[in-house]
Amino acid sequence: MIERAGLIWAIVNPDTQLEIEPFLKGYDEVLSTFGFKDWKFFSKRQFKGPNWKLSYDGYLGYYHVPVLHGETFGRDMTNRGVYFTWGPHQHIKTPAMTPGHVATETLGYMAAIADRPEDEWDLETLSYGVWTVFPCISIASFGGGGRGVMISQVIPGERVGESTTFQYYIMENLPATQDLAESAEEQFAFLQEVVEREDIAQA
Ligand SMILES: [Fe+2]
Protein backbone atom coordinates (compact mmCIF):
# COMPACT_ATOMS: atom_id res chain seq x y z
CA MET A 1 0.00 0.00 0.00
CA ILE A 2 1.34 3.45 -0.91
CA GLU A 3 0.13 7.04 -0.96
CA ARG A 4 0.54 8.99 -4.21
CA ALA A 5 -1.25 12.07 -5.58
CA GLY A 6 -3.21 12.32 -2.34
CA LEU A 7 -4.76 8.89 -2.91
CA ILE A 8 -4.09 5.60 -1.15
CA TRP A 9 -3.21 2.83 -3.59
CA ALA A 10 -3.63 -0.79 -2.59
CA ILE A 11 -4.10 -4.19 -4.21
CA VAL A 12 -6.71 -6.28 -2.43
CA ASN A 13 -5.20 -9.64 -3.48
CA PRO A 14 -2.55 -10.46 -0.84
CA ASP A 15 -0.88 -12.94 -3.24
CA THR A 16 -0.29 -10.39 -6.01
CA GLN A 17 3.15 -10.10 -7.59
CA LEU A 18 2.25 -6.66 -8.98
CA GLU A 19 4.18 -3.67 -7.67
CA ILE A 20 2.07 -0.53 -7.50
CA GLU A 21 4.73 2.06 -8.34
CA PRO A 22 5.82 0.68 -11.76
CA PHE A 23 2.15 -0.10 -12.49
CA LEU A 24 1.29 3.61 -12.22
CA LYS A 25 3.56 4.55 -15.19
CA GLY A 26 3.71 8.17 -14.04
CA TYR A 27 -0.09 8.50 -13.94
CA ASP A 28 0.11 9.50 -10.27
CA GLU A 29 2.29 12.46 -11.20
CA VAL A 30 -0.39 13.75 -13.58
CA LEU A 31 -3.17 13.08 -11.06
CA SER A 32 -1.22 15.03 -8.45
CA THR A 33 -2.16 18.26 -10.31
CA PHE A 34 -5.64 17.90 -8.73
CA GLY A 35 -4.07 18.37 -5.28
CA PHE A 36 -6.28 15.64 -3.73
CA LYS A 37 -4.15 15.58 -0.58
CA ASP A 38 -5.91 18.82 0.46
CA TRP A 39 -9.40 17.88 -0.78
CA LYS A 40 -12.28 16.93 1.51
CA PHE A 41 -14.58 13.93 1.66
CA PHE A 42 -18.21 14.94 0.98
CA SER A 43 -20.24 11.72 0.80
CA LYS A 44 -20.34 8.17 -0.47
CA ARG A 45 -22.83 5.73 -1.91
CA GLN A 46 -22.86 2.04 -2.63
CA PHE A 47 -25.07 -0.06 -4.88
CA LYS A 48 -25.20 -3.45 -6.60
CA GLY A 49 -24.89 -4.13 -10.32
CA PRO A 50 -24.30 -6.89 -12.85
CA ASN A 51 -20.93 -8.20 -14.09
CA TRP A 52 -18.19 -5.72 -13.14
CA LYS A 53 -16.74 -5.38 -16.64
CA LEU A 54 -20.14 -4.44 -18.05
CA SER A 55 -20.79 -2.12 -15.12
CA TYR A 56 -17.44 -0.44 -15.72
CA ASP A 57 -17.99 0.04 -19.46
CA GLY A 58 -19.78 3.36 -18.97
CA TYR A 59 -16.58 4.95 -17.62
CA LEU A 60 -14.42 3.94 -20.59
CA GLY A 61 -15.82 6.05 -23.40
CA TYR A 62 -18.35 8.66 -24.46
CA TYR A 63 -19.84 6.65 -27.33
CA HIS A 64 -22.92 5.72 -25.30
CA VAL A 65 -23.53 9.13 -23.74
CA PRO A 66 -26.02 10.94 -26.08
CA VAL A 67 -28.08 7.77 -26.51
CA LEU A 68 -28.07 6.14 -23.09
CA HIS A 69 -27.92 9.44 -21.18
CA GLY A 70 -30.08 11.44 -23.61
CA GLU A 71 -32.74 12.05 -20.95
CA THR A 72 -30.24 13.11 -18.27
CA PHE A 73 -27.02 14.59 -19.73
CA GLY A 74 -28.80 15.48 -23.00
CA ARG A 75 -28.85 14.33 -26.61
CA ASP A 76 -26.50 17.10 -27.74
CA MET A 77 -23.58 15.58 -25.84
CA THR A 78 -20.76 14.41 -28.08
CA ASN A 79 -20.28 10.67 -28.54
CA ARG A 80 -16.57 10.98 -29.29
CA GLY A 81 -13.59 10.72 -26.99
CA VAL A 82 -9.87 11.44 -27.30
CA TYR A 83 -7.68 9.16 -25.23
CA PHE A 84 -4.40 9.82 -23.46
CA THR A 85 -2.77 6.79 -21.87
CA TRP A 86 -0.20 6.02 -19.19
CA GLY A 87 0.31 2.25 -19.34
CA PRO A 88 -3.16 0.73 -18.87
CA HIS A 89 -4.63 3.93 -17.37
CA GLN A 90 -6.42 6.47 -19.53
CA HIS A 91 -7.71 10.02 -19.55
CA ILE A 92 -10.65 10.79 -21.87
CA LYS A 93 -11.44 14.21 -23.24
CA THR A 94 -14.00 15.22 -25.84
CA PRO A 95 -12.93 16.62 -29.22
CA ALA A 96 -16.18 18.52 -29.78
CA MET A 97 -17.67 21.50 -28.04
CA THR A 98 -21.03 21.08 -26.38
CA PRO A 99 -22.32 24.46 -25.15
CA GLY A 100 -22.77 24.68 -21.42
CA HIS A 101 -20.95 21.47 -20.55
CA VAL A 102 -17.67 22.04 -18.79
CA ALA A 103 -16.03 18.68 -19.51
CA THR A 104 -16.09 19.34 -23.24
CA GLU A 105 -14.06 22.54 -23.18
CA THR A 106 -10.76 20.90 -22.50
CA LEU A 107 -9.44 20.06 -25.96
CA GLY A 108 -10.16 23.55 -27.24
CA TYR A 109 -8.40 24.92 -24.19
CA MET A 110 -5.38 22.65 -24.81
CA ALA A 111 -5.11 23.99 -28.36
CA ALA A 112 -5.32 27.58 -27.07
CA ILE A 113 -2.45 27.17 -24.57
CA ALA A 114 -0.18 24.94 -26.65
CA ASP A 115 2.30 27.77 -27.24
CA ARG A 116 1.98 29.39 -23.80
CA PRO A 117 4.43 28.79 -20.92
CA GLU A 118 3.39 26.07 -18.46
CA ASP A 119 2.93 28.44 -15.53
CA GLU A 120 0.06 30.06 -17.45
CA TRP A 121 -1.82 26.76 -17.87
CA ASP A 122 -5.01 26.40 -15.86
CA LEU A 123 -4.68 22.95 -14.32
CA GLU A 124 -8.33 22.83 -13.27
CA THR A 125 -9.48 23.22 -16.87
CA LEU A 126 -6.89 20.70 -18.04
CA SER A 127 -8.13 18.15 -15.51
CA TYR A 128 -11.71 17.98 -16.87
CA GLY A 129 -12.77 14.64 -18.27
CA VAL A 130 -12.67 11.08 -17.00
CA TRP A 131 -9.54 9.53 -15.51
CA THR A 132 -9.59 5.75 -15.25
CA VAL A 133 -7.29 3.67 -13.11
CA PHE A 134 -6.99 0.19 -14.58
CA PRO A 135 -8.90 -2.05 -14.14
CA CYS A 136 -11.97 -0.79 -12.25
CA ILE A 137 -11.66 2.77 -10.90
CA SER A 138 -12.72 6.08 -12.42
CA ILE A 139 -12.24 9.72 -11.39
CA ALA A 140 -14.62 12.18 -13.06
CA SER A 141 -14.83 15.96 -12.59
CA PHE A 142 -18.06 17.73 -11.70
CA GLY A 143 -18.96 21.20 -10.54
CA GLY A 144 -22.15 21.03 -8.45
CA GLY A 145 -21.63 23.02 -5.22
CA GLY A 146 -17.98 23.67 -6.12
CA ARG A 147 -15.16 21.75 -7.75
CA GLY A 148 -15.45 18.02 -7.09
CA VAL A 149 -14.79 14.56 -8.41
CA MET A 150 -16.72 11.34 -8.26
CA ILE A 151 -14.36 8.45 -7.62
CA SER A 152 -16.05 5.18 -8.58
CA GLN A 153 -14.80 1.71 -7.74
CA VAL A 154 -16.51 -1.24 -9.43
CA ILE A 155 -15.70 -4.39 -7.47
CA PRO A 156 -16.54 -7.90 -8.73
CA GLY A 157 -19.09 -9.83 -6.66
CA GLU A 158 -19.20 -13.44 -5.50
CA ARG A 159 -20.75 -14.53 -8.82
CA VAL A 160 -19.77 -13.54 -12.36
CA GLY A 161 -22.99 -11.58 -12.83
CA GLU A 162 -22.64 -9.47 -9.68
CA SER A 163 -20.67 -6.37 -8.74
CA THR A 164 -20.73 -3.57 -6.21
CA THR A 165 -20.14 0.07 -7.15
CA PHE A 166 -18.68 2.40 -4.51
CA GLN A 167 -18.98 6.11 -5.29
CA TYR A 168 -16.96 8.64 -3.31
CA TYR A 169 -17.56 12.35 -3.67
CA ILE A 170 -14.48 14.38 -2.94
CA MET A 171 -14.48 18.16 -3.10
CA GLU A 172 -11.69 20.72 -3.31
CA ASN A 173 -13.52 22.68 -0.58
CA LEU A 174 -16.52 21.59 1.41
CA PRO A 175 -19.58 23.73 0.53
CA ALA A 176 -19.49 26.91 2.61
CA THR A 177 -23.20 27.65 2.46
CA GLN A 178 -26.42 25.68 2.69
CA ASP A 179 -27.16 26.48 -0.98
CA LEU A 180 -23.79 25.13 -2.12
CA ALA A 181 -24.23 22.03 0.04
CA GLU A 182 -27.62 21.42 -1.56
CA SER A 183 -26.11 21.88 -5.05
CA ALA A 184 -23.37 19.37 -4.25
CA GLU A 185 -25.88 16.89 -2.84
CA GLU A 186 -28.06 17.38 -5.94
CA GLN A 187 -25.08 16.85 -8.24
CA PHE A 188 -24.09 13.63 -6.58
CA ALA A 189 -27.65 12.32 -6.34
CA PHE A 190 -27.99 13.01 -10.07
CA LEU A 191 -24.78 11.09 -10.82
CA GLN A 192 -25.89 8.10 -8.79
CA GLU A 193 -29.19 8.16 -10.66
CA VAL A 194 -27.43 8.31 -14.05
CA VAL A 195 -25.05 5.47 -13.22
CA GLU A 196 -27.57 3.23 -11.49
CA ARG A 197 -30.67 3.79 -13.66
CA GLU A 198 -28.93 4.14 -17.03
CA ASP A 199 -25.40 2.62 -17.17
CA ILE A 200 -25.96 -0.24 -14.77
CA ALA A 201 -29.53 -0.92 -15.88
CA GLN A 202 -28.32 -1.15 -19.49
CA ALA A 203 -25.35 -3.36 -18.50
FE1 LIG B 1 -22.52 6.30 -18.83
Coordinates of N, CA and C and ligand atoms in Angstrom, one line a residue:
M1 N 0.8 -1.2 0.0 CA 0.0 0.0 0.0 C 0.9 1.3 0.0
I2 N 0.6 2.2 -0.9 CA 1.3 3.4 -0.9 C 0.4 4.6 -1.1
E3 N 0.9 5.8 -0.7 CA 0.1 7.0 -1.0 C 0.8 7.9 -2.1
R4 N 0.0 8.2 -3.1 CA 0.5 9.0 -4.2 C -0.6 9.9 -4.7
A5 N -0.3 11.1 -5.0 CA -1.2 12.1 -5.6 C -2.4 12.3 -4.6
G6 N -2.2 12.1 -3.3 CA -3.2 12.3 -2.3 C -4.2 11.2 -2.3
L7 N -3.9 10.1 -2.9 CA -4.8 8.9 -2.9 C -4.0 7.7 -2.3
I8 N -4.7 6.8 -1.7 CA -4.1 5.6 -1.2 C -4.3 4.5 -2.2
W9 N -3.2 3.9 -2.6 CA -3.2 2.8 -3.6 C -2.9 1.5 -2.9
A10 N -3.8 0.5 -3.2 CA -3.6 -0.8 -2.6 C -4.1 -1.9 -3.5
I11 N -3.6 -3.1 -3.4 CA -4.1 -4.2 -4.2 C -4.7 -5.2 -3.2
V12 N -6.0 -5.5 -3.4 CA -6.7 -6.3 -2.4 C -6.3 -7.8 -2.4
N13 N -5.6 -8.2 -3.5 CA -5.2 -9.6 -3.5 C -3.8 -9.7 -2.8
P14 N -3.8 -10.4 -1.6 CA -2.5 -10.5 -0.8 C -1.5 -11.3 -1.5
D15 N -1.9 -12.1 -2.5 CA -0.9 -12.9 -3.2 C -0.3 -12.3 -4.5
T16 N -0.7 -11.0 -4.7 CA -0.3 -10.4 -6.0 C 1.2 -10.2 -6.1
Q17 N 1.7 -10.4 -7.3 CA 3.2 -10.1 -7.6 C 3.3 -8.7 -8.1
L18 N 2.2 -8.0 -8.4 CA 2.3 -6.7 -9.0 C 2.8 -5.6 -8.0
E19 N 3.7 -4.8 -8.5 CA 4.2 -3.7 -7.7 C 3.5 -2.4 -8.1
I20 N 2.9 -1.7 -7.2 CA 2.1 -0.5 -7.5 C 2.8 0.6 -8.2
E21 N 4.0 0.9 -7.8 CA 4.7 2.1 -8.3 C 5.0 1.9 -9.8
P22 N 5.6 0.8 -10.3 CA 5.8 0.7 -11.8 C 4.5 0.6 -12.5
F23 N 3.5 0.1 -11.9 CA 2.2 -0.1 -12.5 C 1.5 1.3 -12.8
L24 N 1.9 2.3 -12.0 CA 1.3 3.6 -12.2 C 1.8 4.3 -13.5
K25 N 3.0 4.0 -13.9 CA 3.6 4.6 -15.2 C 3.6 6.1 -15.2
G26 N 3.7 6.7 -14.1 CA 3.7 8.2 -14.0 C 2.3 8.8 -14.0
Y27 N 1.3 8.0 -14.0 CA -0.1 8.5 -13.9 C -0.3 9.3 -12.7
D28 N 0.3 8.8 -11.6 CA 0.1 9.5 -10.3 C 0.7 10.9 -10.3
E29 N 1.7 11.1 -11.1 CA 2.3 12.5 -11.2 C 1.3 13.4 -11.9
V30 N 0.6 12.9 -12.9 CA -0.4 13.8 -13.6 C -1.6 14.0 -12.7
L31 N -2.0 12.9 -12.0 CA -3.2 13.1 -11.1 C -2.8 14.0 -9.9
S32 N -1.6 14.2 -9.6 CA -1.2 15.0 -8.4 C -1.6 16.5 -8.7
T33 N -1.8 16.9 -10.0 CA -2.2 18.3 -10.3 C -3.5 18.6 -9.7
F34 N -4.4 17.6 -9.4 CA -5.6 17.9 -8.7 C -5.4 18.5 -7.3
G35 N -4.3 18.0 -6.7 CA -4.1 18.4 -5.3 C -5.0 17.6 -4.3
F36 N -5.3 16.4 -4.6 CA -6.3 15.6 -3.7 C -5.9 15.6 -2.3
K37 N -4.6 15.7 -2.0 CA -4.1 15.6 -0.6 C -4.8 16.6 0.3
D38 N -5.2 17.8 -0.3 CA -5.9 18.8 0.5 C -7.4 18.8 0.3
W39 N -8.0 17.9 -0.5 CA -9.4 17.9 -0.8 C -10.1 17.2 0.4
K40 N -11.5 17.4 0.4 CA -12.3 16.9 1.5 C -13.3 15.9 1.0
F41 N -13.6 14.9 1.9 CA -14.6 13.9 1.7 C -16.0 14.6 1.8
F42 N -16.9 14.4 0.9 CA -18.2 14.9 1.0 C -19.2 13.9 1.3
S43 N -19.3 12.8 0.5 CA -20.2 11.7 0.8 C -19.9 10.5 0.0
K44 N -20.6 9.4 0.3 CA -20.3 8.2 -0.5 C -21.6 7.4 -0.6
R45 N -21.7 6.6 -1.7 CA -22.8 5.7 -1.9 C -22.3 4.4 -2.3
Q46 N -23.2 3.4 -2.3 CA -22.9 2.0 -2.6 C -24.1 1.3 -3.2
F47 N -23.9 0.7 -4.3 CA -25.1 -0.1 -4.9 C -24.6 -1.3 -5.7
K48 N -25.5 -2.2 -5.9 CA -25.2 -3.4 -6.6 C -25.4 -3.3 -8.1
G49 N -24.7 -4.1 -8.9 CA -24.9 -4.1 -10.3 C -24.6 -5.5 -10.9
P50 N -24.6 -5.6 -12.2 CA -24.3 -6.9 -12.9 C -22.8 -7.1 -13.0
N51 N -22.4 -7.9 -13.9 CA -20.9 -8.2 -14.1 C -20.1 -6.9 -14.1
W52 N -19.0 -6.9 -13.4 CA -18.2 -5.7 -13.1 C -17.7 -5.1 -14.4
K53 N -17.3 -6.0 -15.4 CA -16.7 -5.4 -16.6 C -17.8 -4.6 -17.4
L54 N -19.0 -5.1 -17.4 CA -20.1 -4.4 -18.0 C -20.5 -3.2 -17.3
S55 N -20.5 -3.3 -15.9 CA -20.8 -2.1 -15.1 C -19.8 -1.0 -15.3
Y56 N -18.5 -1.4 -15.6 CA -17.4 -0.4 -15.7 C -17.4 0.2 -17.1
D57 N -18.0 -0.4 -18.1 CA -18.0 0.0 -19.5 C -18.3 1.5 -19.6
G58 N -19.3 2.0 -18.8 CA -19.8 3.4 -19.0 C -18.7 4.4 -18.7
Y59 N -17.6 4.0 -18.0 CA -16.6 4.9 -17.6 C -15.5 5.0 -18.7
L60 N -15.6 4.1 -19.7 CA -14.4 3.9 -20.6 C -14.5 4.7 -21.9
G61 N -15.7 5.3 -22.1 CA -15.8 6.1 -23.4 C -17.1 6.9 -23.4
Y62 N -17.2 7.8 -24.4 CA -18.4 8.7 -24.5 C -19.3 8.2 -25.5
Y63 N -19.0 7.1 -26.2 CA -19.8 6.7 -27.3 C -21.3 6.5 -26.9
H64 N -21.5 6.0 -25.7 CA -22.9 5.7 -25.3 C -23.7 6.9 -24.8
V65 N -23.0 8.0 -24.5 CA -23.5 9.1 -23.7 C -24.8 9.8 -24.3
P66 N -24.8 10.3 -25.6 CA -26.0 10.9 -26.1 C -27.2 10.0 -26.2
V67 N -27.0 8.7 -26.4 CA -28.1 7.8 -26.5 C -28.6 7.3 -25.1
L68 N -27.7 6.7 -24.4 CA -28.1 6.1 -23.1 C -28.4 7.2 -22.1
H69 N -27.7 8.4 -22.1 CA -27.9 9.4 -21.2 C -28.6 10.6 -21.8
G70 N -29.4 10.4 -22.9 CA -30.1 11.4 -23.6 C -31.1 12.2 -22.7
E71 N -31.7 11.4 -21.8 CA -32.7 12.0 -20.9 C -32.1 12.8 -19.8
T72 N -30.9 12.5 -19.5 CA -30.2 13.1 -18.3 C -29.2 14.1 -18.7
F73 N -28.1 13.7 -19.3 CA -27.0 14.6 -19.7 C -27.5 15.4 -21.0
G74 N -28.3 14.8 -21.8 CA -28.8 15.5 -23.0 C -28.3 14.9 -24.3
R75 N -29.2 15.0 -25.3 CA -28.9 14.3 -26.6 C -27.8 15.1 -27.4
D76 N -27.5 16.3 -27.0 CA -26.5 17.1 -27.7 C -25.1 16.8 -27.3
M77 N -24.9 15.9 -26.3 CA -23.6 15.6 -25.8 C -22.8 14.9 -27.0
T78 N -21.5 15.1 -27.1 CA -20.8 14.4 -28.1 C -20.7 12.9 -27.7
N79 N -20.5 12.1 -28.8 CA -20.3 10.7 -28.5 C -18.8 10.3 -28.8
R80 N -18.0 11.3 -29.0 CA -16.6 11.0 -29.3 C -15.6 11.3 -28.1
G81 N -14.6 10.5 -28.0 CA -13.6 10.7 -27.0 C -12.2 10.7 -27.6
V82 N -11.3 11.5 -26.9 CA -9.9 11.4 -27.3 C -9.2 10.9 -26.1
Y83 N -8.3 9.9 -26.3 CA -7.7 9.2 -25.2 C -6.2 9.5 -25.1
F84 N -5.8 9.7 -23.8 CA -4.4 9.8 -23.5 C -4.1 8.7 -22.5
T85 N -3.0 8.0 -22.7 CA -2.8 6.8 -21.9 C -1.4 6.9 -21.2
W86 N -1.4 6.3 -20.0 CA -0.2 6.0 -19.2 C -0.3 4.5 -18.8
G87 N 0.5 3.7 -19.5 CA 0.3 2.3 -19.3 C -1.1 1.9 -19.6
P88 N -1.8 1.2 -18.7 CA -3.2 0.7 -18.9 C -4.2 1.8 -18.4
H89 N -3.7 2.9 -17.9 CA -4.6 3.9 -17.4 C -4.9 5.0 -18.5
Q90 N -6.1 5.5 -18.4 CA -6.4 6.5 -19.5 C -7.2 7.7 -19.0
H91 N -7.0 8.8 -19.8 CA -7.7 10.0 -19.6 C -8.5 10.3 -20.8
I92 N -9.8 10.5 -20.7 CA -10.6 10.8 -21.9 C -11.1 12.2 -21.9
K93 N -10.9 12.9 -23.0 CA -11.4 14.2 -23.2 C -12.3 14.2 -24.5
T94 N -13.1 15.2 -24.7 CA -14.0 15.2 -25.8 C -13.4 16.2 -26.9
P95 N -13.5 15.8 -28.2 CA -12.9 16.6 -29.2 C -13.9 17.7 -29.7
A96 N -15.2 17.6 -29.3 CA -16.2 18.5 -29.8 C -16.7 19.4 -28.7
M97 N -17.1 20.6 -29.0 CA -17.7 21.5 -28.0 C -19.1 21.2 -27.9
T98 N -19.6 21.1 -26.7 CA -21.0 21.1 -26.4 C -21.3 22.3 -25.5
P99 N -22.1 23.3 -25.9 CA -22.3 24.5 -25.1 C -22.8 24.1 -23.7
G100 N -22.3 24.8 -22.8 CA -22.8 24.7 -21.4 C -22.3 23.5 -20.7
H101 N -21.5 22.6 -21.3 CA -21.0 21.5 -20.5 C -19.5 21.6 -20.4
V102 N -19.0 21.7 -19.1 CA -17.7 22.0 -18.8 C -16.6 21.0 -19.2
A103 N -17.0 19.7 -19.2 CA -16.0 18.7 -19.5 C -15.6 18.7 -21.0
T104 N -16.4 19.4 -21.8 CA -16.1 19.3 -23.2 C -15.2 20.5 -23.7
E105 N -14.8 21.4 -22.8 CA -14.1 22.5 -23.2 C -12.6 22.2 -23.2
T106 N -12.2 21.1 -22.8 CA -10.8 20.9 -22.5 C -9.9 20.9 -23.7
L107 N -10.3 20.2 -24.8 CA -9.4 20.1 -26.0 C -9.2 21.4 -26.6
G108 N -10.3 22.2 -26.7 CA -10.2 23.6 -27.2 C -9.2 24.4 -26.4
Y109 N -9.3 24.2 -25.1 CA -8.4 24.9 -24.2 C -7.0 24.5 -24.4
M110 N -6.7 23.2 -24.6 CA -5.4 22.6 -24.8 C -4.8 23.3 -26.1
A111 N -5.6 23.4 -27.1 CA -5.1 24.0 -28.4 C -4.7 25.4 -28.1
A112 N -5.5 26.1 -27.3 CA -5.3 27.6 -27.1 C -4.0 27.9 -26.3
I113 N -3.6 26.9 -25.4 CA -2.5 27.2 -24.6 C -1.2 26.5 -25.1
A114 N -1.3 25.8 -26.2 CA -0.2 24.9 -26.7 C 1.1 25.7 -26.7
D115 N 1.1 27.0 -27.1 CA 2.3 27.8 -27.2 C 2.6 28.7 -26.0
R116 N 1.8 28.5 -25.0 CA 2.0 29.4 -23.8 C 2.9 28.7 -22.8
P117 N 3.6 29.4 -22.0 CA 4.4 28.8 -20.9 C 3.6 28.0 -19.9
E118 N 4.2 27.0 -19.3 CA 3.4 26.1 -18.5 C 2.8 26.8 -17.2
D119 N 3.5 27.8 -16.7 CA 2.9 28.4 -15.5 C 1.7 29.3 -15.8
E120 N 1.3 29.4 -17.1 CA 0.1 30.1 -17.5 C -1.1 29.1 -17.7
W121 N -0.8 27.8 -17.6 CA -1.8 26.8 -17.9 C -2.7 26.7 -16.7
D122 N -4.0 26.6 -16.9 CA -5.0 26.4 -15.9 C -5.2 24.9 -15.6
L123 N -4.7 24.4 -14.5 CA -4.7 23.0 -14.3 C -6.1 22.4 -14.1
E124 N -6.9 23.3 -13.5 CA -8.3 22.8 -13.3 C -9.0 22.5 -14.6
T125 N -8.9 23.4 -15.6 CA -9.5 23.2 -16.9 C -8.9 22.0 -17.5
L126 N -7.6 21.8 -17.4 CA -6.9 20.7 -18.0 C -7.3 19.4 -17.4
S127 N -7.8 19.4 -16.2 CA -8.1 18.1 -15.5 C -9.5 17.6 -15.8
Y128 N -10.4 18.4 -16.5 CA -11.7 18.0 -16.9 C -11.7 16.7 -17.7
G129 N -12.7 15.9 -17.5 CA -12.8 14.6 -18.3 C -12.8 13.5 -17.3
V130 N -12.6 12.3 -17.8 CA -12.7 11.1 -17.0 C -11.3 10.4 -16.9
W131 N -10.8 10.2 -15.7 CA -9.5 9.5 -15.5 C -9.8 8.1 -15.0
T132 N -9.4 7.1 -15.7 CA -9.6 5.8 -15.3 C -8.3 5.2 -14.7
V133 N -8.4 4.4 -13.7 CA -7.3 3.7 -13.1 C -7.6 2.2 -13.4
F134 N -6.8 1.6 -14.2 CA -7.0 0.2 -14.6 C -7.0 -0.7 -13.3
P135 N -7.9 -1.7 -13.2 CA -8.9 -2.1 -14.1 C -10.3 -1.6 -13.8
C136 N -10.6 -0.9 -12.7 CA -12.0 -0.8 -12.2 C -12.3 0.5 -11.5
I137 N -11.4 1.5 -11.7 CA -11.7 2.8 -10.9 C -11.7 3.9 -11.9
S138 N -12.6 4.9 -11.6 CA -12.7 6.1 -12.4 C -12.8 7.3 -11.6
I139 N -12.2 8.4 -12.1 CA -12.2 9.7 -11.4 C -12.8 10.7 -12.4
A140 N -14.0 11.3 -12.1 CA -14.6 12.2 -13.1 C -14.9 13.5 -12.4
S141 N -14.6 14.6 -13.1 CA -14.8 16.0 -12.6 C -16.3 16.4 -12.7
F142 N -16.7 17.1 -11.7 CA -18.1 17.7 -11.7 C -18.0 19.0 -10.9
G143 N -19.0 19.9 -11.1 CA -19.0 21.2 -10.5 C -20.1 21.6 -9.6
G144 N -21.0 20.7 -9.3 CA -22.2 21.0 -8.5 C -21.7 21.4 -7.0
G145 N -22.0 22.6 -6.6 CA -21.6 23.0 -5.2 C -20.2 23.4 -5.1
G146 N -19.4 23.4 -6.2 CA -18.0 23.7 -6.1 C -17.2 22.5 -6.8
R147 N -15.9 22.7 -7.0 CA -15.2 21.8 -7.8 C -15.1 20.4 -7.0
G148 N -15.5 19.3 -7.7 CA -15.4 18.0 -7.1 C -15.2 16.9 -8.1
V149 N -14.9 15.7 -7.6 CA -14.8 14.6 -8.4 C -15.6 13.4 -7.8
M150 N -16.1 12.6 -8.7 CA -16.7 11.3 -8.3 C -15.7 10.2 -8.5
I151 N -15.3 9.6 -7.5 CA -14.4 8.4 -7.6 C -15.2 7.2 -7.5
S152 N -15.2 6.4 -8.6 CA -16.1 5.2 -8.6 C -15.1 4.0 -8.6
Q153 N -15.5 3.0 -7.7 CA -14.8 1.7 -7.7 C -15.9 0.7 -8.1
V154 N -15.6 -0.2 -9.1 CA -16.5 -1.2 -9.4 C -15.8 -2.5 -9.1
I155 N -16.3 -3.2 -8.0 CA -15.7 -4.4 -7.5 C -16.5 -5.6 -7.8
P156 N -15.8 -6.7 -8.4 CA -16.5 -7.9 -8.7 C -17.2 -8.5 -7.5
G157 N -18.4 -9.2 -7.7 CA -19.1 -9.8 -6.7 C -18.7 -11.3 -6.5
E158 N -19.5 -12.0 -5.7 CA -19.2 -13.4 -5.5 C -19.4 -14.2 -6.8
R159 N -20.4 -13.8 -7.6 CA -20.7 -14.5 -8.8 C -20.4 -13.7 -10.0
V160 N -20.2 -14.3 -11.2 CA -19.8 -13.5 -12.4 C -20.7 -12.4 -12.7
G161 N -22.0 -12.6 -12.4 CA -23.0 -11.6 -12.8 C -23.3 -10.6 -11.8
E162 N -22.4 -10.4 -10.8 CA -22.6 -9.5 -9.7 C -21.4 -8.5 -9.5
S163 N -21.7 -7.3 -9.1 CA -20.7 -6.4 -8.7 C -21.2 -5.4 -7.7
T164 N -20.3 -4.7 -7.1 CA -20.7 -3.6 -6.2 C -20.0 -2.3 -6.7
T165 N -20.8 -1.2 -6.8 CA -20.1 0.1 -7.1 C -20.1 0.9 -5.9
F166 N -18.9 1.4 -5.6 CA -18.7 2.4 -4.5 C -18.4 3.8 -5.1
Q167 N -19.2 4.7 -4.8 CA -19.0 6.1 -5.3 C -18.6 7.0 -4.1
Y168 N -17.4 7.7 -4.3 CA -17.0 8.6 -3.3 C -17.0 10.0 -3.9
Y169 N -17.5 11.0 -3.2 CA -17.6 12.3 -3.7 C -16.6 13.2 -2.9
I170 N -15.6 13.6 -3.6 CA -14.5 14.4 -2.9 C -14.5 15.8 -3.5
M171 N -14.4 16.8 -2.6 CA -14.5 18.2 -3.1 C -13.2 18.9 -2.7
E172 N -12.9 19.9 -3.6 CA -11.7 20.7 -3.3 C -11.9 21.5 -2.0
N173 N -13.1 22.0 -1.8 CA -13.5 22.7 -0.6 C -14.9 22.2 -0.2
L174 N -15.2 21.9 1.0 CA -16.5 21.6 1.4 C -17.4 22.8 1.2
P175 N -18.7 22.6 0.8 CA -19.6 23.7 0.5 C -19.7 24.6 1.7
A176 N -19.5 26.0 1.5 CA -19.5 26.9 2.6 C -20.9 27.4 3.0
T177 N -21.9 27.2 2.1 CA -23.2 27.7 2.5 C -24.2 26.5 2.3
Q178 N -25.4 26.7 2.8 CA -26.4 25.7 2.7 C -26.8 25.5 1.2
D179 N -26.8 26.6 0.4 CA -27.2 26.5 -1.0 C -26.1 25.6 -1.7
L180 N -24.8 25.9 -1.4 CA -23.8 25.1 -2.1 C -23.9 23.7 -1.7
A181 N -24.1 23.4 -0.4 CA -24.2 22.0 0.0 C -25.4 21.3 -0.7
E182 N -26.5 22.0 -0.9 CA -27.6 21.4 -1.6 C -27.3 21.2 -3.0
S183 N -26.5 22.1 -3.7 CA -26.1 21.9 -5.1 C -25.2 20.7 -5.2
A184 N -24.3 20.5 -4.2 CA -23.4 19.4 -4.2 C -24.2 18.1 -4.1
E185 N -25.1 18.1 -3.1 CA -25.9 16.9 -2.8 C -26.7 16.5 -4.1
E186 N -27.3 17.6 -4.7 CA -28.1 17.4 -5.9 C -27.2 16.8 -7.1
Q187 N -26.0 17.3 -7.2 CA -25.1 16.9 -8.2 C -24.8 15.4 -8.0
F188 N -24.5 15.0 -6.8 CA -24.1 13.6 -6.6 C -25.3 12.7 -6.6
A189 N -26.4 13.1 -6.2 CA -27.7 12.3 -6.3 C -28.0 12.1 -7.8
F190 N -27.8 13.1 -8.6 CA -28.0 13.0 -10.1 C -27.0 12.0 -10.7
L191 N -25.8 12.0 -10.3 CA -24.8 11.1 -10.8 C -25.1 9.6 -10.4
Q192 N -25.5 9.5 -9.2 CA -25.9 8.1 -8.8 C -27.0 7.6 -9.7
E193 N -28.0 8.5 -9.9 CA -29.2 8.2 -10.7 C -28.8 7.8 -12.1
V194 N -27.9 8.6 -12.7 CA -27.4 8.3 -14.1 C -26.7 7.0 -14.1
V195 N -25.8 6.7 -13.2 CA -25.1 5.5 -13.2 C -26.0 4.3 -12.9
E196 N -26.8 4.4 -11.9 CA -27.6 3.2 -11.5 C -28.7 3.0 -12.5
R197 N -29.5 4.0 -12.8 CA -30.7 3.8 -13.7 C -30.4 3.7 -15.1
E198 N -29.2 4.2 -15.6 CA -28.9 4.1 -17.0 C -27.8 3.2 -17.3
D199 N -26.5 3.5 -16.9 CA -25.4 2.6 -17.2 C -25.6 1.2 -16.6
I200 N -25.9 1.1 -15.4 CA -26.0 -0.2 -14.8 C -27.2 -1.0 -15.2
A201 N -28.3 -0.3 -15.4 CA -29.5 -0.9 -15.9 C -29.3 -1.5 -17.3
Q202 N -28.6 -0.7 -18.1 CA -28.3 -1.2 -19.5 C -27.3 -2.3 -19.5
A203 N -26.3 -2.3 -18.6 CA -25.3 -3.4 -18.5 C -26.1 -4.6 -18.1
Ligands
FE1 FE -22.5 6.3 -18.8

